[in-house]
């Protein structure tokens, strides 16, 4: 079986700071995703990528950049962290109809 | 646009009682797939059930759901709740074979809390 790892597990930033979250998968899946999880708002898609060097915007892409330089990795950058922001960012990859999720990165902005 | 509605944000049950988590959807997809994902605390979300077949019951780990295209519903059920079922449950929609087949549309999630 495969695994998705996300680093870091916890991320504390300052207002205005650029922050980068990383995701690695060894499933050899083509498509990867970044979601933001907020209580009461579900999982909202930020970016996804259907292959290396491809990037597709989701509904929540404003304020974020993404990078897919290798098939196995997908990075997300918060371009300017917002004060008091707290959220969990989930990475996923897909095969057939199923998405496999990583354990998440919990972001806190002071 | 396409959407998934989970009306209950929180469902609190006593152990042993039946579970029913509601999910309805709106879509233009002719070949819609519906999914239930479960997210236990300190774990990764994972697939619980999926279906694209109208009126066919699908089961996994004691849970079941039936896709009813006539009512655009895919409710999750279990006959008897266990403490270990406490988790966040997401209903999701995809057009697996269409142009949007790479995306899942998630509902807001229902937190199921099972008490002794």
GROMACS .gro file of C-alpha atoms in nm:
model
  226
    1UNK     CA    1   0.000   0.000   0.000
    2UNK     CA    2   0.094   0.362  -0.034
    3UNK     CA    3   0.103   0.660   0.192
    4UNK     CA    4   0.065   1.035   0.181
    5UNK     CA    5   0.282   1.242   0.408
    6UNK     CA    6   0.237   1.608   0.486
    7UNK     CA    7   0.494   1.838   0.640
    8UNK     CA    8   0.491   2.007   0.875
    9UNK     CA    9   0.218   1.863   1.094
   10UNK     CA   10   0.179   2.195   1.276
   11UNK     CA   11   0.265   2.533   1.131
   12UNK     CA   12   0.265   2.856   1.325
   13UNK     CA   13   0.312   3.175   1.131
   14UNK     CA   14   0.299   3.548   1.163
   15UNK     CA   15   0.059   3.780   0.988
   16UNK     CA   16   0.179   3.860   0.636
   17UNK     CA   17   0.426   3.574   0.627
   18UNK     CA   18   0.461   3.343   0.326
   19UNK     CA   19   0.419   2.984   0.439
   20UNK     CA   20   0.478   2.661   0.246
   21UNK     CA   21   0.313   2.325   0.307
   22UNK     CA   22   0.445   2.008   0.147
   23UNK     CA   23   0.283   1.683   0.042
   24UNK     CA   24   0.441   1.360  -0.081
   25UNK     CA   25   0.268   1.045  -0.209
   26UNK     CA   26   0.415   0.711  -0.308
   27UNK     CA   27   0.099   0.572  -0.471
   28UNK     CA   28   0.224   0.690  -0.812
   29UNK     CA   29  -0.109   0.866  -0.860
   30UNK     CA   30  -0.136   1.128  -1.132
   31UNK     CA   31  -0.386   1.363  -0.968
   32UNK     CA   32  -0.323   1.543  -0.644
   33UNK     CA   33  -0.527   1.795  -0.443
   34UNK     CA   34  -0.505   2.057  -0.170
   35UNK     CA   35  -0.812   2.117   0.046
   36UNK     CA   36  -0.880   2.352   0.331
   37UNK     CA   37  -1.089   2.215   0.617
   38UNK     CA   38  -1.284   2.461   0.831
   39UNK     CA   39  -1.547   2.371   1.084
   40UNK     CA   40  -1.893   2.413   0.936
   41UNK     CA   41  -1.759   2.468   0.585
   42UNK     CA   42  -1.652   2.123   0.480
   43UNK     CA   43  -1.356   2.052   0.254
   44UNK     CA   44  -1.293   2.326   0.003
   45UNK     CA   45  -1.066   2.273  -0.293
   46UNK     CA   46  -0.775   2.514  -0.322
   47UNK     CA   47  -0.569   2.368  -0.608
   48UNK     CA   48  -0.537   2.041  -0.789
   49UNK     CA   49  -0.297   1.895  -1.042
   50UNK     CA   50  -0.362   1.618  -1.293
   51UNK     CA   51   0.003   1.559  -1.375
   52UNK     CA   52   0.352   1.689  -1.314
   53UNK     CA   53   0.377   2.065  -1.380
   54UNK     CA   54   0.000   2.098  -1.419
   55UNK     CA   55  -0.197   2.330  -1.189
   56UNK     CA   56  -0.573   2.385  -1.175
   57UNK     CA   57  -0.744   2.638  -0.950
   58UNK     CA   58  -1.017   2.532  -0.715
   59UNK     CA   59  -1.286   2.746  -0.558
   60UNK     CA   60  -1.055   2.881  -0.287
   61UNK     CA   61  -0.734   2.953  -0.479
   62UNK     CA   62  -0.710   3.326  -0.400
   63UNK     CA   63  -0.430   3.385  -0.153
   64UNK     CA   64  -0.254   3.060  -0.242
   65UNK     CA   65   0.003   2.933  -0.489
   66UNK     CA   66   0.086   2.574  -0.570
   67UNK     CA   67   0.369   2.380  -0.729
   68UNK     CA   68   0.389   2.029  -0.879
   69UNK     CA   69   0.748   1.982  -0.988
   70UNK     CA   70   0.743   1.605  -0.947
   71UNK     CA   71   0.469   1.350  -0.981
   72UNK     CA   72   0.512   1.247  -0.620
   73UNK     CA   73   0.502   1.591  -0.460
   74UNK     CA   74   0.261   1.883  -0.445
   75UNK     CA   75   0.334   2.199  -0.248
   76UNK     CA   76   0.101   2.473  -0.135
   77UNK     CA   77   0.206   2.826  -0.043
   78UNK     CA   78   0.001   3.066   0.164
   79UNK     CA   79   0.114   3.390   0.003
   80UNK     CA   80   0.030   3.618   0.297
   81UNK     CA   81  -0.094   3.463   0.618
   82UNK     CA   82  -0.398   3.631   0.770
   83UNK     CA   83  -0.400   3.723   1.138
   84UNK     CA   84  -0.588   3.478   1.366
   85UNK     CA   85  -0.632   3.235   1.079
   86UNK     CA   86  -0.670   2.874   1.190
   87UNK     CA   87  -0.735   2.588   0.953
   88UNK     CA   88  -0.635   2.237   0.858
   89UNK     CA   89  -0.493   2.179   0.510
   90UNK     CA   90  -0.542   1.834   0.364
   91UNK     CA   91  -0.354   1.689   0.069
   92UNK     CA   92  -0.501   1.405  -0.134
   93UNK     CA   93  -0.426   1.195  -0.440
   94UNK     CA   94  -0.664   1.005  -0.661
   95UNK     CA   95  -0.696   0.676  -0.840
   96UNK     CA   96  -1.014   0.581  -1.019
   97UNK     CA   97  -1.298   0.717  -0.812
   98UNK     CA   98  -1.126   0.729  -0.477
   99UNK     CA   99  -0.923   1.002  -0.315
  100UNK     CA  100  -0.665   0.916  -0.052
  101UNK     CA  101  -0.589   1.180   0.208
  102UNK     CA  102  -0.287   1.276   0.408
  103UNK     CA  103  -0.298   1.347   0.782
  104UNK     CA  104  -0.314   1.725   0.739
  105UNK     CA  105  -0.120   2.035   0.836
  106UNK     CA  106  -0.272   2.249   1.107
  107UNK     CA  107  -0.203   2.618   1.053
  108UNK     CA  108  -0.222   2.885   1.320
  109UNK     CA  109  -0.144   3.247   1.245
  110UNK     CA  110  -0.057   3.471   1.537
  111UNK     CA  111  -2.407   2.494  -0.986
  112UNK     CA  112  -2.348   2.151  -0.842
  113UNK     CA  113  -2.376   2.116  -0.468
  114UNK     CA  114  -2.406   1.874  -0.179
  115UNK     CA  115  -2.622   1.948   0.124
  116UNK     CA  116  -2.575   1.794   0.464
  117UNK     CA  117  -2.841   1.958   0.676
  118UNK     CA  118  -2.714   1.841   1.013
  119UNK     CA  119  -2.387   1.981   1.135
  120UNK     CA  120  -2.399   1.774   1.452
  121UNK     CA  121  -2.581   1.454   1.533
  122UNK     CA  122  -2.568   1.325   1.889
  123UNK     CA  123  -2.686   0.971   1.957
  124UNK     CA  124  -2.693   0.719   2.235
  125UNK     CA  125  -2.502   0.398   2.169
  126UNK     CA  126  -2.721   0.128   2.017
  127UNK     CA  127  -2.963   0.363   1.845
  128UNK     CA  128  -2.986   0.375   1.463
  129UNK     CA  129  -2.783   0.625   1.266
  130UNK     CA  130  -2.907   0.826   0.973
  131UNK     CA  131  -2.702   1.108   0.824
  132UNK     CA  132  -2.870   1.301   0.549
  133UNK     CA  133  -2.717   1.389   0.213
  134UNK     CA  134  -2.889   1.547  -0.084
  135UNK     CA  135  -2.729   1.683  -0.395
  136UNK     CA  136  -2.786   1.893  -0.704
  137UNK     CA  137  -2.605   1.820  -1.027
  138UNK     CA  138  -2.618   1.837  -1.403
  139UNK     CA  139  -2.398   1.529  -1.425
  140UNK     CA  140  -2.569   1.242  -1.599
  141UNK     CA  141  -2.329   0.993  -1.443
  142UNK     CA  142  -2.296   1.123  -1.090
  143UNK     CA  143  -2.100   0.932  -0.831
  144UNK     CA  144  -2.181   0.983  -0.465
  145UNK     CA  145  -1.938   0.914  -0.183
  146UNK     CA  146  -1.927   0.908   0.195
  147UNK     CA  147  -1.593   0.985   0.355
  148UNK     CA  148  -1.526   0.944   0.726
  149UNK     CA  149  -1.273   1.148   0.924
  150UNK     CA  150  -1.181   1.011   1.265
  151UNK     CA  151  -0.997   1.235   1.509
  152UNK     CA  152  -0.619   1.226   1.453
  153UNK     CA  153  -0.654   1.019   1.137
  154UNK     CA  154  -0.679   1.095   0.765
  155UNK     CA  155  -1.020   1.111   0.599
  156UNK     CA  156  -1.096   0.788   0.414
  157UNK     CA  157  -1.359   0.652   0.182
  158UNK     CA  158  -1.646   0.471   0.351
  159UNK     CA  159  -1.895   0.412   0.068
  160UNK     CA  160  -1.951   0.504  -0.293
  161UNK     CA  161  -2.222   0.449  -0.552
  162UNK     CA  162  -2.338   0.552  -0.895
  163UNK     CA  163  -2.615   0.294  -0.936
  164UNK     CA  164  -2.969   0.411  -0.880
  165UNK     CA  165  -3.165   0.230  -0.610
  166UNK     CA  166  -2.887  -0.013  -0.524
  167UNK     CA  167  -2.781  -0.048  -0.159
  168UNK     CA  168  -2.407  -0.034  -0.093
  169UNK     CA  169  -2.258  -0.149   0.237
  170UNK     CA  170  -1.927  -0.128   0.419
  171UNK     CA  171  -1.823  -0.170   0.782
  172UNK     CA  172  -2.182  -0.187   0.904
  173UNK     CA  173  -2.286   0.131   0.725
  174UNK     CA  174  -2.509   0.139   0.419
  175UNK     CA  175  -2.645   0.390   0.174
  176UNK     CA  176  -2.870   0.381  -0.131
  177UNK     CA  177  -2.846   0.632  -0.412
  178UNK     CA  178  -3.192   0.757  -0.508
  179UNK     CA  179  -3.167   0.969  -0.819
  180UNK     CA  180  -3.538   1.052  -0.812
  181UNK     CA  181  -3.492   1.238  -0.484
  182UNK     CA  182  -3.121   1.322  -0.530
  183UNK     CA  183  -3.035   1.160  -0.201
  184UNK     CA  184  -2.762   0.937  -0.060
  185UNK     CA  185  -2.831   0.906   0.312
  186UNK     CA  186  -2.588   0.713   0.532
  187UNK     CA  187  -2.738   0.461   0.774
  188UNK     CA  188  -2.636   0.213   1.037
  189UNK     CA  189  -2.867  -0.003   1.243
  190UNK     CA  190  -2.690   0.041   1.575
  191UNK     CA  191  -2.445   0.318   1.664
  192UNK     CA  192  -2.119   0.235   1.840
  193UNK     CA  193  -1.898   0.467   2.041
  194UNK     CA  194  -1.626   0.413   1.781
  195UNK     CA  195  -1.849   0.559   1.509
  196UNK     CA  196  -1.794   0.908   1.650
  197UNK     CA  197  -1.634   1.101   1.365
  198UNK     CA  198  -1.688   1.364   1.098
  199UNK     CA  199  -1.874   1.232   0.795
  200UNK     CA  200  -1.860   1.400   0.455
  201UNK     CA  201  -2.090   1.336   0.164
  202UNK     CA  202  -1.933   1.413  -0.176
  203UNK     CA  203  -2.030   1.423  -0.543
  204UNK     CA  204  -1.832   1.370  -0.862
  205UNK     CA  205  -1.890   1.326  -1.232
  206UNK     CA  206  -1.643   1.045  -1.266
  207UNK     CA  207  -1.631   1.014  -1.640
  208UNK     CA  208  -1.698   1.373  -1.741
  209UNK     CA  209  -1.493   1.687  -1.775
  210UNK     CA  210  -1.519   1.752  -1.402
  211UNK     CA  211  -1.433   1.395  -1.313
  212UNK     CA  212  -1.122   1.499  -1.130
  213UNK     CA  213  -1.305   1.700  -0.868
  214UNK     CA  214  -1.511   1.605  -0.567
  215UNK     CA  215  -1.771   1.845  -0.432
  216UNK     CA  216  -1.801   1.800  -0.057
  217UNK     CA  217  -2.082   1.883   0.180
  218UNK     CA  218  -2.005   2.073   0.500
  219UNK     CA  219  -1.979   1.751   0.698
  220UNK     CA  220  -2.183   1.602   0.982
  221UNK     CA  221  -2.016   1.544   1.315
  222UNK     CA  222  -2.153   1.226   1.468
  223UNK     CA  223  -2.114   1.201   1.843
  224UNK     CA  224  -2.214   0.870   2.000
  225UNK     CA  225  -2.255   0.867   2.377
  226UNK     CA  226  -2.283   0.574   2.620
   0.00000   0.00000   0.00000
